[in-house]
Amino acid sequence: MEDAPANTDALTPSAHGGSARSGSPDAHRRAHPIQVLGVRASVFVSGRVEERVAAIATRQRGIVSRDQLRAAGLTDGVISRMARSGRLHRVHPGVFSVGHQALAPLARETAALLALGEGAYLSHLSAAALWGMLPTGDGPVDVLLHPGRAHARAGIRVHRTSHLEPRDTRLRECLPVTSPARTLLDLADVLTGRPLEKALEEAWAHRLVRQPAVNDVIHRANGRRGAKRLSALLGHAGTTRSFSGGEDKLLALLRQAELPLPIMNAHLHGHRVDYYWPKNGLVLELDSIQFHSSRPVFERDRRKTAVLTAAGLRVMHATGSQLDEEPLAILTRIAQALVQTRAA
């Protein structure tokens, strides 16, 4: 689930003989309160210029904003000199990486939120990646804002909303982000079909959401187009989680053929099975040479089949090559098996 807020107070060691160019001769002696991203209370920094900058950057994946540097006692002249000397590197207007341009994981997201200021939240694809619903991409960072807030920046995709309640937001990895349920609703505006379904399945599998929370955001969606898409998927949430392109391909074929949909990757009698039709007592395993050719895996698969058969289940096998070369034959065999198990 979401991360707890980080420790809110930190004091950098005071240093003697700080630089007068920091803004005022005694700037290094004072503790400067700084608003750090994802931390509610102020963080206090002190010491030489480099120590103050490092204290902020350490808490923000190497990223700092001009406003934070000013609050730490640095003048615009000092900030400009640090940029010219390569100690600061511009990421967005008023936002810098410290020391180098090799951004750490989540530094792009951190920089985007700092660039757009208070009230900005990671959303859509970026929020889904942060929650682990979708893989991390290299596209623009998605950020949600209230109307009239900051303008878009290069590398940032701005979304605006007038309906964002406290229950729709969280902190994760010290980054403001939309809640898992709100993230799914936003995704449903920009994704369709299997990609959206896979995001829901991952959220379900990792216990990020449950149906009441998703129903709540749908109820408050005010007719958004994504609400209908998301609602349509809830009926079989938790049943179509896949781990390979082959599994997705067969699922698509089953849908096209209008055959009953199975539970995918269900756990039965101590084993995980690829497809399971509980009403029909039917299991289908999708095997491939790449993952099923070694002796240990061969022995494991035979043991699994024996256990499932002994439990009264019918076990079928298909291969990835068969799925590519004779998909209709596989569908026919599945349909025949479903009819037979129904009759039984």
PDB file of N, CA, C and O in Angstrom, residues 3 10 13 27 50 68 88-89 107 127 145 155 165 195 209 212 223 237 239 254 272-273 294 317 325 336:
ATOM      1  N   ASP A   3       3.157   4.544   0.956  1.00  0.00           N
ATOM      2  CA  ASP A   3       4.237   4.710   1.899  1.00  0.00           C
ATOM      3  C   ASP A   3       3.868   5.731   2.954  1.00  0.00           C
ATOM      4  O   ASP A   3       3.110   6.670   2.710  1.00  0.00           O
ATOM      5  N   ALA A  10      15.119  17.661   9.868  1.00  0.00           N
ATOM      6  CA  ALA A  10      16.522  17.301   9.731  1.00  0.00           C
ATOM      7  C   ALA A  10      17.340  18.560   9.785  1.00  0.00           C
ATOM      8  O   ALA A  10      16.939  19.597   9.273  1.00  0.00           O
ATOM      9  N   PRO A  13      24.753  19.817   9.677  1.00  0.00           N
ATOM     10  CA  PRO A  13      25.739  20.337  10.617  1.00  0.00           C
ATOM     11  C   PRO A  13      26.137  21.759  10.261  1.00  0.00           C
ATOM     12  O   PRO A  13      26.362  22.094   9.107  1.00  0.00           O
ATOM     13  N   ALA A  27      24.470  33.609   6.731  1.00  0.00           N
ATOM     14  CA  ALA A  27      23.481  32.646   6.222  1.00  0.00           C
ATOM     15  C   ALA A  27      23.815  31.224   6.628  1.00  0.00           C
ATOM     16  O   ALA A  27      22.925  30.405   6.872  1.00  0.00           O
ATOM     17  N   GLU A  50      27.062  24.647  -0.194  1.00  0.00           N
ATOM     18  CA  GLU A  50      27.008  23.285  -0.727  1.00  0.00           C
ATOM     19  C   GLU A  50      26.274  22.338   0.222  1.00  0.00           C
ATOM     20  O   GLU A  50      25.575  21.428  -0.222  1.00  0.00           O
ATOM     21  N   GLN A  68      13.246  26.766  -3.306  1.00  0.00           N
ATOM     22  CA  GLN A  68      13.865  26.115  -2.151  1.00  0.00           C
ATOM     23  C   GLN A  68      15.259  26.672  -1.885  1.00  0.00           C
ATOM     24  O   GLN A  68      15.643  26.873  -0.727  1.00  0.00           O
ATOM     25  N   LEU A  88      24.790  23.017 -10.750  1.00  0.00           N
ATOM     26  CA  LEU A  88      23.346  22.875 -10.947  1.00  0.00           C
ATOM     27  C   LEU A  88      23.074  22.698 -12.436  1.00  0.00           C
ATOM     28  O   LEU A  88      23.685  23.376 -13.271  1.00  0.00           O
ATOM     29  N   HIS A  89      22.144  21.791 -12.772  1.00  0.00           N
ATOM     30  CA  HIS A  89      21.774  21.538 -14.166  1.00  0.00           C
ATOM     31  C   HIS A  89      20.266  21.717 -14.309  1.00  0.00           C
ATOM     32  O   HIS A  89      19.482  21.082 -13.597  1.00  0.00           O
ATOM     33  N   ALA A 107      13.366  10.713 -10.318  1.00  0.00           N
ATOM     34  CA  ALA A 107      13.807  12.111 -10.318  1.00  0.00           C
ATOM     35  C   ALA A 107      13.021  12.938 -11.333  1.00  0.00           C
ATOM     36  O   ALA A 107      12.725  14.116 -11.098  1.00  0.00           O
ATOM     37  N   ALA A 127       1.188   7.880 -12.430  1.00  0.00           N
ATOM     38  CA  ALA A 127       0.697   7.351 -11.153  1.00  0.00           C
ATOM     39  C   ALA A 127       0.584   5.839 -11.209  1.00  0.00           C
ATOM     40  O   ALA A 127       0.935   5.141 -10.249  1.00  0.00           O
ATOM     41  N   LEU A 145      -3.639  18.782 -12.040  1.00  0.00           N
ATOM     42  CA  LEU A 145      -3.723  20.092 -11.400  1.00  0.00           C
ATOM     43  C   LEU A 145      -5.157  20.563 -11.342  1.00  0.00           C
ATOM     44  O   LEU A 145      -5.999  20.143 -12.149  1.00  0.00           O
ATOM     45  N   GLY A 155       8.166  17.898 -21.460  1.00  0.00           N
ATOM     46  CA  GLY A 155       8.341  16.655 -20.724  1.00  0.00           C
ATOM     47  C   GLY A 155       7.300  16.417 -19.657  1.00  0.00           C
ATOM     48  O   GLY A 155       7.372  15.419 -18.935  1.00  0.00           O
ATOM     49  N   GLU A 165     -10.786  15.274  -4.386  1.00  0.00           N
ATOM     50  CA  GLU A 165     -10.982  15.317  -2.947  1.00  0.00           C
ATOM     51  C   GLU A 165      -9.788  14.705  -2.228  1.00  0.00           C
ATOM     52  O   GLU A 165      -9.007  13.958  -2.820  1.00  0.00           O
ATOM     53  N   PRO A 195      -4.942  -3.137 -22.096  1.00  0.00           N
ATOM     54  CA  PRO A 195      -4.050  -2.348 -21.230  1.00  0.00           C
ATOM     55  C   PRO A 195      -4.730  -1.851 -19.959  1.00  0.00           C
ATOM     56  O   PRO A 195      -4.154  -1.914 -18.872  1.00  0.00           O
ATOM     57  N   VAL A 209      -6.563  -1.803  -4.421  1.00  0.00           N
ATOM     58  CA  VAL A 209      -7.972  -1.387  -4.463  1.00  0.00           C
ATOM     59  C   VAL A 209      -8.869  -2.588  -4.218  1.00  0.00           C
ATOM     60  O   VAL A 209      -8.458  -3.735  -4.383  1.00  0.00           O
ATOM     61  N   PRO A 212     -15.425  -1.597  -3.501  1.00  0.00           N
ATOM     62  CA  PRO A 212     -16.092  -0.397  -2.972  1.00  0.00           C
ATOM     63  C   PRO A 212     -15.350   0.900  -3.305  1.00  0.00           C
ATOM     64  O   PRO A 212     -15.985   1.918  -3.611  1.00  0.00           O
ATOM     65  N   GLY A 223     -20.101  11.479 -15.118  1.00  0.00           N
ATOM     66  CA  GLY A 223     -20.274  11.181 -16.534  1.00  0.00           C
ATOM     67  C   GLY A 223     -19.010  11.079 -17.349  1.00  0.00           C
ATOM     68  O   GLY A 223     -19.075  11.070 -18.587  1.00  0.00           O
ATOM     69  N   ALA A 237     -12.955  -8.529 -12.311  1.00  0.00           N
ATOM     70  CA  ALA A 237     -11.681  -8.080 -11.731  1.00  0.00           C
ATOM     71  C   ALA A 237     -11.073  -9.198 -10.888  1.00  0.00           C
ATOM     72  O   ALA A 237     -11.760  -9.878 -10.138  1.00  0.00           O
ATOM     73  N   THR A 239      -9.599 -11.853 -12.202  1.00  0.00           N
ATOM     74  CA  THR A 239      -9.669 -13.159 -12.872  1.00  0.00           C
ATOM     75  C   THR A 239      -8.831 -13.230 -14.146  1.00  0.00           C
ATOM     76  O   THR A 239      -8.672 -14.318 -14.700  1.00  0.00           O
ATOM     77  N   LEU A 254     -10.337 -16.201 -26.961  1.00  0.00           N
ATOM     78  CA  LEU A 254     -11.523 -16.684 -26.254  1.00  0.00           C
ATOM     79  C   LEU A 254     -12.636 -15.655 -26.309  1.00  0.00           C
ATOM     80  O   LEU A 254     -13.817 -16.008 -26.475  1.00  0.00           O
ATOM     81  N   ARG A 272      -0.100 -23.213  -9.447  1.00  0.00           N
ATOM     82  CA  ARG A 272      -0.701 -22.141 -10.239  1.00  0.00           C
ATOM     83  C   ARG A 272      -0.967 -22.664 -11.639  1.00  0.00           C
ATOM     84  O   ARG A 272      -0.083 -23.251 -12.270  1.00  0.00           O
ATOM     85  N   VAL A 273      -2.184 -22.457 -12.121  1.00  0.00           N
ATOM     86  CA  VAL A 273      -2.558 -22.943 -13.450  1.00  0.00           C
ATOM     87  C   VAL A 273      -2.843 -21.749 -14.351  1.00  0.00           C
ATOM     88  O   VAL A 273      -3.286 -20.698 -13.899  1.00  0.00           O
ATOM     89  N   SER A 294      13.282 -27.674 -19.717  1.00  0.00           N
ATOM     90  CA  SER A 294      14.284 -28.262 -18.823  1.00  0.00           C
ATOM     91  C   SER A 294      13.695 -29.449 -18.066  1.00  0.00           C
ATOM     92  O   SER A 294      12.473 -29.546 -17.879  1.00  0.00           O
ATOM     93  N   HIS A 317      -3.415 -29.323 -22.481  1.00  0.00           N
ATOM     94  CA  HIS A 317      -2.173 -28.612 -22.747  1.00  0.00           C
ATOM     95  C   HIS A 317      -2.204 -28.055 -24.162  1.00  0.00           C
ATOM     96  O   HIS A 317      -2.732 -28.677 -25.082  1.00  0.00           O
ATOM     97  N   GLU A 325       0.162 -20.999 -34.783  1.00  0.00           N
ATOM     98  CA  GLU A 325      -0.045 -21.662 -36.071  1.00  0.00           C
ATOM     99  C   GLU A 325      -1.444 -22.219 -36.257  1.00  0.00           C
ATOM    100  O   GLU A 325      -1.918 -22.342 -37.395  1.00  0.00           O
ATOM    101  N   GLN A 336     -14.993 -27.967 -27.199  1.00  0.00           N
ATOM    102  CA  GLN A 336     -15.417 -29.357 -27.018  1.00  0.00           C
ATOM    103  C   GLN A 336     -15.263 -29.790 -25.563  1.00  0.00           C
ATOM    104  O   GLN A 336     -16.142 -30.456 -25.004  1.00  0.00           O
TER     105      GLN A 336
END
